[in-house]
PDB file of N, CA, C and O in Angstrom:
ATOM      1  N   GLN A  17     -10.039 -19.620   2.431  1.00  0.00           N
ATOM      2  CA  GLN A  17      -8.748 -20.098   1.962  1.00  0.00           C
ATOM      3  C   GLN A  17      -7.998 -18.983   1.229  1.00  0.00           C
ATOM      4  O   GLN A  17      -6.812 -18.825   1.406  1.00  0.00           O
ATOM      5  N   ARG A  18      -8.698 -18.209   0.414  1.00  0.00           N
ATOM      6  CA  ARG A  18      -8.052 -17.099  -0.286  1.00  0.00           C
ATOM      7  C   ARG A  18      -7.531 -16.060   0.694  1.00  0.00           C
ATOM      8  O   ARG A  18      -6.461 -15.498   0.511  1.00  0.00           O
ATOM      9  N   THR A  19      -8.289 -15.805   1.747  1.00  0.00           N
ATOM     10  CA  THR A  19      -7.873 -14.820   2.740  1.00  0.00           C
ATOM     11  C   THR A  19      -6.592 -15.273   3.431  1.00  0.00           C
ATOM     12  O   THR A  19      -5.685 -14.476   3.656  1.00  0.00           O
ATOM     13  N   ALA A  20      -6.504 -16.547   3.744  1.00  0.00           N
ATOM     14  CA  ALA A  20      -5.298 -17.076   4.386  1.00  0.00           C
ATOM     15  C   ALA A  20      -4.097 -16.927   3.467  1.00  0.00           C
ATOM     16  O   ALA A  20      -3.008 -16.546   3.903  1.00  0.00           O
ATOM     17  N   ARG A  21      -4.282 -17.219   2.174  1.00  0.00           N
ATOM     18  CA  ARG A  21      -3.178 -17.078   1.222  1.00  0.00           C
ATOM     19  C   ARG A  21      -2.772 -15.620   1.076  1.00  0.00           C
ATOM     20  O   ARG A  21      -1.593 -15.297   1.002  1.00  0.00           O
ATOM     21  N   ALA A  22      -3.752 -14.722   1.034  1.00  0.00           N
ATOM     22  CA  ALA A  22      -3.443 -13.290   0.910  1.00  0.00           C
ATOM     23  C   ALA A  22      -2.711 -12.789   2.144  1.00  0.00           C
ATOM     24  O   ALA A  22      -1.789 -11.978   2.046  1.00  0.00           O
ATOM     25  N   SER A  23      -3.089 -13.266   3.315  1.00  0.00           N
ATOM     26  CA  SER A  23      -2.435 -12.853   4.553  1.00  0.00           C
ATOM     27  C   SER A  23      -1.002 -13.354   4.638  1.00  0.00           C
ATOM     28  O   SER A  23      -0.135 -12.685   5.180  1.00  0.00           O
ATOM     29  N   ALA A  24      -0.753 -14.529   4.079  1.00  0.00           N
ATOM     30  CA  ALA A  24       0.585 -15.116   4.124  1.00  0.00           C
ATOM     31  C   ALA A  24       1.485 -14.572   3.024  1.00  0.00           C
ATOM     32  O   ALA A  24       2.706 -14.692   3.114  1.00  0.00           O
ATOM     33  N   ALA A  25       0.917 -13.966   2.011  1.00  0.00           N
ATOM     34  CA  ALA A  25       1.689 -13.531   0.840  1.00  0.00           C
ATOM     35  C   ALA A  25       2.840 -12.588   1.165  1.00  0.00           C
ATOM     36  O   ALA A  25       3.950 -12.792   0.669  1.00  0.00           O
ATOM     37  N   PRO A  26       2.657 -11.533   1.980  1.00  0.00           N
ATOM     38  CA  PRO A  26       3.782 -10.639   2.242  1.00  0.00           C
ATOM     39  C   PRO A  26       4.995 -11.330   2.859  1.00  0.00           C
ATOM     40  O   PRO A  26       6.134 -10.968   2.568  1.00  0.00           O
ATOM     41  N   ALA A  27       4.785 -12.343   3.653  1.00  0.00           N
ATOM     42  CA  ALA A  27       5.901 -13.055   4.272  1.00  0.00           C
ATOM     43  C   ALA A  27       6.726 -13.804   3.236  1.00  0.00           C
ATOM     44  O   ALA A  27       7.920 -14.029   3.430  1.00  0.00           O
ATOM     45  N   ALA A  28       6.101 -14.180   2.130  1.00  0.00           N
ATOM     46  CA  ALA A  28       6.791 -14.928   1.083  1.00  0.00           C
ATOM     47  C   ALA A  28       7.452 -14.016   0.059  1.00  0.00           C
ATOM     48  O   ALA A  28       8.129 -14.484  -0.840  1.00  0.00           O
ATOM     49  N   MET A  29       7.282 -12.716   0.193  1.00  0.00           N
ATOM     50  CA  MET A  29       7.841 -11.756  -0.758  1.00  0.00           C
ATOM     51  C   MET A  29       9.251 -11.354  -0.361  1.00  0.00           C
ATOM     52  O   MET A  29       9.616 -11.431   0.814  1.00  0.00           O
ATOM     53  N   PRO A  30      10.015 -10.871  -1.334  1.00  0.00           N
ATOM     54  CA  PRO A  30      11.332 -10.312  -0.984  1.00  0.00           C
ATOM     55  C   PRO A  30      11.151  -9.162   0.006  1.00  0.00           C
ATOM     56  O   PRO A  30      10.129  -8.463  -0.012  1.00  0.00           O
ATOM     57  N   ALA A  31      12.136  -8.947   0.838  1.00  0.00           N
ATOM     58  CA  ALA A  31      12.057  -7.936   1.905  1.00  0.00           C
ATOM     59  C   ALA A  31      11.732  -6.549   1.366  1.00  0.00           C
ATOM     60  O   ALA A  31      10.916  -5.822   1.952  1.00  0.00           O
ATOM     61  N   GLU A  32      12.351  -6.160   0.243  1.00  0.00           N
ATOM     62  CA  GLU A  32      12.108  -4.819  -0.287  1.00  0.00           C
ATOM     63  C   GLU A  32      10.658  -4.650  -0.745  1.00  0.00           C
ATOM     64  O   GLU A  32      10.095  -3.571  -0.637  1.00  0.00           O
ATOM     65  N   MET A  33      10.037  -5.729  -1.216  1.00  0.00           N
ATOM     66  CA  MET A  33       8.643  -5.661  -1.642  1.00  0.00           C
ATOM     67  C   MET A  33       7.713  -5.679  -0.429  1.00  0.00           C
ATOM     68  O   MET A  33       6.754  -4.905  -0.362  1.00  0.00           O
ATOM     69  N   SER A  34       8.004  -6.532   0.542  1.00  0.00           N
ATOM     70  CA  SER A  34       7.121  -6.614   1.709  1.00  0.00           C
ATOM     71  C   SER A  34       7.158  -5.342   2.545  1.00  0.00           C
ATOM     72  O   SER A  34       6.152  -4.951   3.140  1.00  0.00           O
ATOM     73  N   ALA A  35       8.293  -4.660   2.568  1.00  0.00           N
ATOM     74  CA  ALA A  35       8.385  -3.400   3.308  1.00  0.00           C
ATOM     75  C   ALA A  35       7.453  -2.356   2.702  1.00  0.00           C
ATOM     76  O   ALA A  35       6.748  -1.635   3.419  1.00  0.00           O
ATOM     77  N   VAL A  36       7.428  -2.294   1.377  1.00  0.00           N
ATOM     78  CA  VAL A  36       6.550  -1.342   0.680  1.00  0.00           C
ATOM     79  C   VAL A  36       5.088  -1.699   0.939  1.00  0.00           C
ATOM     80  O   VAL A  36       4.263  -0.823   1.229  1.00  0.00           O
ATOM     81  N   VAL A  37       4.767  -2.978   0.871  1.00  0.00           N
ATOM     82  CA  VAL A  37       3.384  -3.424   1.107  1.00  0.00           C
ATOM     83  C   VAL A  37       2.967  -3.101   2.537  1.00  0.00           C
ATOM     84  O   VAL A  37       1.857  -2.602   2.773  1.00  0.00           O
ATOM     85  N   ALA A  38       3.849  -3.363   3.490  1.00  0.00           N
ATOM     86  CA  ALA A  38       3.516  -3.105   4.898  1.00  0.00           C
ATOM     87  C   ALA A  38       3.194  -1.633   5.129  1.00  0.00           C
ATOM     88  O   ALA A  38       2.229  -1.301   5.840  1.00  0.00           O
ATOM     89  N   LEU A  39       3.965  -0.747   4.519  1.00  0.00           N
ATOM     90  CA  LEU A  39       3.702   0.680   4.684  1.00  0.00           C
ATOM     91  C   LEU A  39       2.416   1.098   3.965  1.00  0.00           C
ATOM     92  O   LEU A  39       1.673   1.945   4.467  1.00  0.00           O
ATOM     93  N   ARG A  40       2.143   0.498   2.818  1.00  0.00           N
ATOM     94  CA  ARG A  40       0.914   0.828   2.079  1.00  0.00           C
ATOM     95  C   ARG A  40      -0.311   0.386   2.866  1.00  0.00           C
ATOM     96  O   ARG A  40      -1.307   1.112   2.946  1.00  0.00           O
ATOM     97  N   VAL A  41      -0.226  -0.800   3.475  1.00  0.00           N
ATOM     98  CA  VAL A  41      -1.343  -1.313   4.279  1.00  0.00           C
ATOM     99  C   VAL A  41      -1.608  -0.397   5.461  1.00  0.00           C
ATOM    100  O   VAL A  41      -2.753  -0.236   5.891  1.00  0.00           O
ATOM    101  N   ARG A  42      -0.573   0.265   5.951  1.00  0.00           N
ATOM    102  CA  ARG A  42      -0.734   1.218   7.058  1.00  0.00           C
ATOM    103  C   ARG A  42      -1.280   2.560   6.590  1.00  0.00           C
ATOM    104  O   ARG A  42      -1.436   3.479   7.384  1.00  0.00           O
ATOM    105  N   GLY A  43      -1.517   2.678   5.280  1.00  0.00           N
ATOM    106  CA  GLY A  43      -2.167   3.875   4.765  1.00  0.00           C
ATOM    107  C   GLY A  43      -1.259   4.909   4.138  1.00  0.00           C
ATOM    108  O   GLY A  43      -1.733   5.979   3.746  1.00  0.00           O
ATOM    109  N   LEU A  44       0.027   4.620   4.018  1.00  0.00           N
ATOM    110  CA  LEU A  44       0.923   5.596   3.411  1.00  0.00           C
ATOM    111  C   LEU A  44       0.743   5.622   1.899  1.00  0.00           C
ATOM    112  O   LEU A  44       0.487   4.596   1.287  1.00  0.00           O
ATOM    113  N   SER A  45       0.900   6.800   1.328  1.00  0.00           N
ATOM    114  CA  SER A  45       0.856   6.956  -0.133  1.00  0.00           C
ATOM    115  C   SER A  45       2.200   6.539  -0.718  1.00  0.00           C
ATOM    116  O   SER A  45       3.195   6.408   0.011  1.00  0.00           O
ATOM    117  N   ALA A  46       2.248   6.374  -2.018  1.00  0.00           N
ATOM    118  CA  ALA A  46       3.512   6.016  -2.678  1.00  0.00           C
ATOM    119  C   ALA A  46       4.605   7.057  -2.405  1.00  0.00           C
ATOM    120  O   ALA A  46       5.739   6.685  -2.062  1.00  0.00           O
ATOM    121  N   PRO A  47       4.301   8.361  -2.531  1.00  0.00           N
ATOM    122  CA  PRO A  47       5.350   9.337  -2.206  1.00  0.00           C
ATOM    123  C   PRO A  47       5.806   9.273  -0.739  1.00  0.00           C
ATOM    124  O   PRO A  47       6.991   9.428  -0.451  1.00  0.00           O
ATOM    125  N   ALA A  48       4.877   9.014   0.174  1.00  0.00           N
ATOM    126  CA  ALA A  48       5.244   8.907   1.588  1.00  0.00           C
ATOM    127  C   ALA A  48       6.110   7.673   1.840  1.00  0.00           C
ATOM    128  O   ALA A  48       7.059   7.721   2.627  1.00  0.00           O
ATOM    129  N   ILE A  49       5.790   6.584   1.167  1.00  0.00           N
ATOM    130  CA  ILE A  49       6.596   5.363   1.288  1.00  0.00           C
ATOM    131  C   ILE A  49       7.998   5.633   0.754  1.00  0.00           C
ATOM    132  O   ILE A  49       8.995   5.244   1.359  1.00  0.00           O
ATOM    133  N   ALA A  50       8.060   6.307  -0.390  1.00  0.00           N
ATOM    134  CA  ALA A  50       9.359   6.631  -0.989  1.00  0.00           C
ATOM    135  C   ALA A  50      10.207   7.449  -0.021  1.00  0.00           C
ATOM    136  O   ALA A  50      11.406   7.178   0.153  1.00  0.00           O
ATOM    137  N   ARG A  51       9.595   8.433   0.609  1.00  0.00           N
ATOM    138  CA  ARG A  51      10.331   9.251   1.587  1.00  0.00           C
ATOM    139  C   ARG A  51      10.779   8.408   2.778  1.00  0.00           C
ATOM    140  O   ARG A  51      11.911   8.521   3.251  1.00  0.00           O
ATOM    141  N   ALA A  52       9.888   7.547   3.272  1.00  0.00           N
ATOM    142  CA  ALA A  52      10.204   6.729   4.445  1.00  0.00           C
ATOM    143  C   ALA A  52      11.350   5.765   4.169  1.00  0.00           C
ATOM    144  O   ALA A  52      12.171   5.491   5.060  1.00  0.00           O
ATOM    145  N   LEU A  53      11.414   5.250   2.938  1.00  0.00           N
ATOM    146  CA  LEU A  53      12.449   4.278   2.594  1.00  0.00           C
ATOM    147  C   LEU A  53      13.645   4.903   1.873  1.00  0.00           C
ATOM    148  O   LEU A  53      14.590   4.199   1.510  1.00  0.00           O
ATOM    149  N   SER A  54      13.574   6.210   1.645  1.00  0.00           N
ATOM    150  CA  SER A  54      14.641   6.940   0.938  1.00  0.00           C
ATOM    151  C   SER A  54      14.933   6.351  -0.439  1.00  0.00           C
ATOM    152  O   SER A  54      16.088   6.122  -0.807  1.00  0.00           O
ATOM    153  N   ILE A  55      13.848   6.085  -1.185  1.00  0.00           N
ATOM    154  CA  ILE A  55      13.972   5.595  -2.558  1.00  0.00           C
ATOM    155  C   ILE A  55      13.031   6.413  -3.440  1.00  0.00           C
ATOM    156  O   ILE A  55      12.098   7.051  -2.936  1.00  0.00           O
ATOM    157  N   PRO A  56      13.244   6.402  -4.752  1.00  0.00           N
ATOM    158  CA  PRO A  56      12.342   7.134  -5.645  1.00  0.00           C
ATOM    159  C   PRO A  56      10.934   6.532  -5.657  1.00  0.00           C
ATOM    160  O   PRO A  56      10.736   5.363  -5.314  1.00  0.00           O
ATOM    161  N   VAL A  57       9.973   7.323  -6.087  1.00  0.00           N
ATOM    162  CA  VAL A  57       8.579   6.878  -6.146  1.00  0.00           C
ATOM    163  C   VAL A  57       8.397   5.749  -7.160  1.00  0.00           C
ATOM    164  O   VAL A  57       7.618   4.826  -6.936  1.00  0.00           O
ATOM    165  N   GLY A  58       9.126   5.802  -8.273  1.00  0.00           N
ATOM    166  CA  GLY A  58       8.990   4.786  -9.320  1.00  0.00           C
ATOM    167  C   GLY A  58       9.153   3.363  -8.808  1.00  0.00           C
ATOM    168  O   GLY A  58       8.285   2.506  -9.059  1.00  0.00           O
ATOM    169  N   PRO A  59      10.237   3.063  -8.096  1.00  0.00           N
ATOM    170  CA  PRO A  59      10.380   1.713  -7.552  1.00  0.00           C
ATOM    171  C   PRO A  59       9.292   1.339  -6.542  1.00  0.00           C
ATOM    172  O   PRO A  59       8.888   0.188  -6.469  1.00  0.00           O
ATOM    173  N   VAL A  60       8.797   2.313  -5.797  1.00  0.00           N
ATOM    174  CA  VAL A  60       7.699   2.043  -4.854  1.00  0.00           C
ATOM    175  C   VAL A  60       6.475   1.581  -5.637  1.00  0.00           C
ATOM    176  O   VAL A  60       5.867   0.551  -5.328  1.00  0.00           O
ATOM    177  N   GLU A  61       6.125   2.330  -6.670  1.00  0.00           N
ATOM    178  CA  GLU A  61       4.949   1.976  -7.471  1.00  0.00           C
ATOM    179  C   GLU A  61       5.135   0.627  -8.156  1.00  0.00           C
ATOM    180  O   GLU A  61       4.205  -0.181  -8.221  1.00  0.00           O
ATOM    181  N   SER A  62       6.340   0.366  -8.649  1.00  0.00           N
ATOM    182  CA  SER A  62       6.638  -0.908  -9.296  1.00  0.00           C
ATOM    183  C   SER A  62       6.504  -2.068  -8.312  1.00  0.00           C
ATOM    184  O   SER A  62       5.899  -3.095  -8.627  1.00  0.00           O
ATOM    185  N   ARG A  63       7.047  -1.901  -7.117  1.00  0.00           N
ATOM    186  CA  ARG A  63       6.971  -2.962  -6.108  1.00  0.00           C
ATOM    187  C   ARG A  63       5.535  -3.201  -5.666  1.00  0.00           C
ATOM    188  O   ARG A  63       5.130  -4.345  -5.443  1.00  0.00           O
ATOM    189  N   LEU A  64       4.771  -2.131  -5.528  1.00  0.00           N
ATOM    190  CA  LEU A  64       3.360  -2.286  -5.167  1.00  0.00           C
ATOM    191  C   LEU A  64       2.601  -3.051  -6.252  1.00  0.00           C
ATOM    192  O   LEU A  64       1.790  -3.929  -5.957  1.00  0.00           O
ATOM    193  N   HIS A  65       2.886  -2.718  -7.495  1.00  0.00           N
ATOM    194  CA  HIS A  65       2.214  -3.410  -8.604  1.00  0.00           C
ATOM    195  C   HIS A  65       2.594  -4.890  -8.633  1.00  0.00           C
ATOM    196  O   HIS A  65       1.732  -5.757  -8.772  1.00  0.00           O
ATOM    197  N   ARG A  66       3.888  -5.166  -8.492  1.00  0.00           N
ATOM    198  CA  ARG A  66       4.333  -6.574  -8.505  1.00  0.00           C
ATOM    199  C   ARG A  66       3.743  -7.336  -7.324  1.00  0.00           C
ATOM    200  O   ARG A  66       3.355  -8.501  -7.463  1.00  0.00           O
ATOM    201  N   ALA A  67       3.659  -6.702  -6.179  1.00  0.00           N
ATOM    202  CA  ALA A  67       3.078  -7.355  -5.002  1.00  0.00           C
ATOM    203  C   ALA A  67       1.602  -7.647  -5.222  1.00  0.00           C
ATOM    204  O   ALA A  67       1.127  -8.740  -4.907  1.00  0.00           O
ATOM    205  N   LYS A  68       0.887  -6.669  -5.759  1.00  0.00           N
ATOM    206  CA  LYS A  68      -0.542  -6.866  -6.031  1.00  0.00           C
ATOM    207  C   LYS A  68      -0.739  -8.013  -7.017  1.00  0.00           C
ATOM    208  O   LYS A  68      -1.599  -8.876  -6.815  1.00  0.00           O
ATOM    209  N   THR A  69       0.064  -8.039  -8.057  1.00  0.00           N
ATOM    210  CA  THR A  69      -0.032  -9.108  -9.054  1.00  0.00           C
ATOM    211  C   THR A  69       0.251 -10.460  -8.416  1.00  0.00           C
ATOM    212  O   THR A  69      -0.455 -11.438  -8.664  1.00  0.00           O
ATOM    213  N   ARG A  70       1.273 -10.507  -7.568  1.00  0.00           N
ATOM    214  CA  ARG A  70       1.633 -11.770  -6.908  1.00  0.00           C
ATOM    215  C   ARG A  70       0.522 -12.229  -5.972  1.00  0.00           C
ATOM    216  O   ARG A  70       0.161 -13.411  -5.958  1.00  0.00           O
ATOM    217  N   ILE A  71      -0.027 -11.322  -5.186  1.00  0.00           N
ATOM    218  CA  ILE A  71      -1.089 -11.692  -4.248  1.00  0.00           C
ATOM    219  C   ILE A  71      -2.319 -12.181  -5.003  1.00  0.00           C
ATOM    220  O   ILE A  71      -2.908 -13.204  -4.652  1.00  0.00           O
ATOM    221  N   MET A  72      -2.699 -11.473  -6.052  1.00  0.00           N
ATOM    222  CA  MET A  72      -3.867 -11.887  -6.843  1.00  0.00           C
ATOM    223  C   MET A  72      -3.627 -13.259  -7.470  1.00  0.00           C
ATOM    224  O   MET A  72      -4.513 -14.118  -7.469  1.00  0.00           O
ATOM    225  N   SER A  73      -2.441 -13.471  -7.980  1.00  0.00           N
ATOM    226  CA  SER A  73      -2.110 -14.760  -8.580  1.00  0.00           C
ATOM    227  C   SER A  73      -2.159 -15.872  -7.548  1.00  0.00           C
ATOM    228  O   SER A  73      -2.712 -16.942  -7.790  1.00  0.00           O
ATOM    229  N   ASP A  74      -1.583 -15.626  -6.383  1.00  0.00           N
ATOM    230  CA  ASP A  74      -1.582 -16.633  -5.325  1.00  0.00           C
ATOM    231  C   ASP A  74      -3.000 -16.953  -4.860  1.00  0.00           C
ATOM    232  O   ASP A  74      -3.320 -18.102  -4.579  1.00  0.00           O
ATOM    233  N   CYS A  75      -3.839 -15.944  -4.790  1.00  0.00           N
ATOM    234  CA  CYS A  75      -5.203 -16.149  -4.299  1.00  0.00           C
ATOM    235  C   CYS A  75      -6.082 -16.887  -5.307  1.00  0.00           C
ATOM    236  O   CYS A  75      -6.916 -17.697  -4.933  1.00  0.00           O
ATOM    237  N   PHE A  76      -5.888 -16.596  -6.568  1.00  0.00           N
ATOM    238  CA  PHE A  76      -6.786 -17.151  -7.577  1.00  0.00           C
ATOM    239  C   PHE A  76      -6.176 -18.271  -8.401  1.00  0.00           C
ATOM    240  O   PHE A  76      -6.897 -19.082  -8.961  1.00  0.00           O
ATOM    241  N   ASP A  77      -4.847 -18.352  -8.479  1.00  0.00           N
ATOM    242  CA  ASP A  77      -4.200 -19.366  -9.308  1.00  0.00           C
ATOM    243  C   ASP A  77      -3.330 -20.323  -8.520  1.00  0.00           C
ATOM    244  O   ASP A  77      -2.717 -21.200  -9.094  1.00  0.00           O
ATOM    245  N   GLY A  78      -3.216 -20.139  -7.224  1.00  0.00           N
ATOM    246  CA  GLY A  78      -2.313 -20.953  -6.427  1.00  0.00           C
ATOM    247  C   GLY A  78      -0.979 -20.250  -6.268  1.00  0.00           C
ATOM    248  O   GLY A  78      -0.752 -19.201  -6.866  1.00  0.00           O
ATOM    249  N   PRO A  79      -0.080 -20.821  -5.474  1.00  0.00           N
ATOM    250  CA  PRO A  79       1.217 -20.181  -5.228  1.00  0.00           C
ATOM    251  C   PRO A  79       1.996 -19.965  -6.512  1.00  0.00           C
ATOM    252  O   PRO A  79       1.957 -20.782  -7.423  1.00  0.00           O
ATOM    253  N   THR A  80       2.695 -18.845  -6.566  1.00  0.00           N
ATOM    254  CA  THR A  80       3.504 -18.550  -7.741  1.00  0.00           C
ATOM    255  C   THR A  80       4.827 -19.280  -7.644  1.00  0.00           C
ATOM    256  O   THR A  80       5.328 -19.539  -6.563  1.00  0.00           O
ATOM    257  N   ARG A  81       5.359 -19.611  -8.794  1.00  0.00           N
ATOM    258  CA  ARG A  81       6.687 -20.212  -8.860  1.00  0.00           C
ATOM    259  C   ARG A  81       7.686 -19.125  -9.173  1.00  0.00           C
ATOM    260  O   ARG A  81       7.317 -18.072  -9.682  1.00  0.00           O
ATOM    261  N   ALA A  82       8.936 -19.407  -8.902  1.00  0.00           N
ATOM    262  CA  ALA A  82       9.975 -18.435  -9.246  1.00  0.00           C
ATOM    263  C   ALA A  82       9.939 -18.214 -10.749  1.00  0.00           C
ATOM    264  O   ALA A  82       9.819 -19.148 -11.521  1.00  0.00           O
ATOM    265  N   ARG A  83      10.011 -16.961 -11.148  1.00  0.00           N
ATOM    266  CA  ARG A  83       9.963 -16.633 -12.562  1.00  0.00           C
ATOM    267  C   ARG A  83      11.342 -16.174 -13.017  1.00  0.00           C
ATOM    268  O   ARG A  83      12.074 -15.562 -12.270  1.00  0.00           O
ATOM    269  N   SER A  84      11.636 -16.474 -14.252  1.00  0.00           N
ATOM    270  CA  SER A  84      12.904 -16.010 -14.795  1.00  0.00           C
ATOM    271  C   SER A  84      12.799 -14.528 -15.088  1.00  0.00           C
ATOM    272  O   SER A  84      11.707 -13.966 -15.173  1.00  0.00           O
ATOM    273  N   ARG A  85      13.901 -13.863 -15.281  1.00  0.00           N
ATOM    274  CA  ARG A  85      13.905 -12.436 -15.575  1.00  0.00           C
ATOM    275  C   ARG A  85      13.242 -12.139 -16.908  1.00  0.00           C
ATOM    276  O   ARG A  85      12.756 -11.049 -17.138  1.00  0.00           O
ATOM    277  N   THR A  86      13.192 -13.103 -17.819  1.00  0.00           N
ATOM    278  CA  THR A  86      12.580 -12.848 -19.121  1.00  0.00           C
ATOM    279  C   THR A  86      11.067 -12.952 -19.055  1.00  0.00           C
ATOM    280  O   THR A  86      10.383 -12.588 -20.002  1.00  0.00           O
ATOM    281  N   GLY A  87      10.555 -13.467 -17.945  1.00  0.00           N
ATOM    282  CA  GLY A  87       9.110 -13.582 -17.792  1.00  0.00           C
ATOM    283  C   GLY A  87       8.530 -14.813 -18.448  1.00  0.00           C
ATOM    284  O   GLY A  87       7.339 -15.010 -18.466  1.00  0.00           O
ATOM    285  N   SER A  88       9.378 -15.673 -18.994  1.00  0.00           N
ATOM    286  CA  SER A  88       8.873 -16.843 -19.701  1.00  0.00           C
ATOM    287  C   SER A  88       8.837 -18.091 -18.827  1.00  0.00           C
ATOM    288  O   SER A  88       8.411 -19.132 -19.269  1.00  0.00           O
ATOM    289  N   GLY A  89       9.279 -17.971 -17.578  1.00  0.00           N
ATOM    290  CA  GLY A  89       9.351 -19.178 -16.788  1.00  0.00           C
ATOM    291  C   GLY A  89       8.730 -19.102 -15.520  1.00  0.00           C
ATOM    292  O   GLY A  89       8.060 -19.078 -14.746  1.00  0.00           O
TER     293      GLY A  89
END
């Protein structure tokens, strides 16, 4: 069940996050992803971290709900 949720997670992510995850899964490094998407490395690393957090949460805590920008919701 966790594997199914992890496999479905990228489809439920915003496009900019899923694009970074898709390239990382293909073996690209953060700098290579940044070059491929023409964005700085910082946002790549941030998106990868947020994606990892979301996938782990979905797998172990159930689906995530939309969160407010303040992080309190």
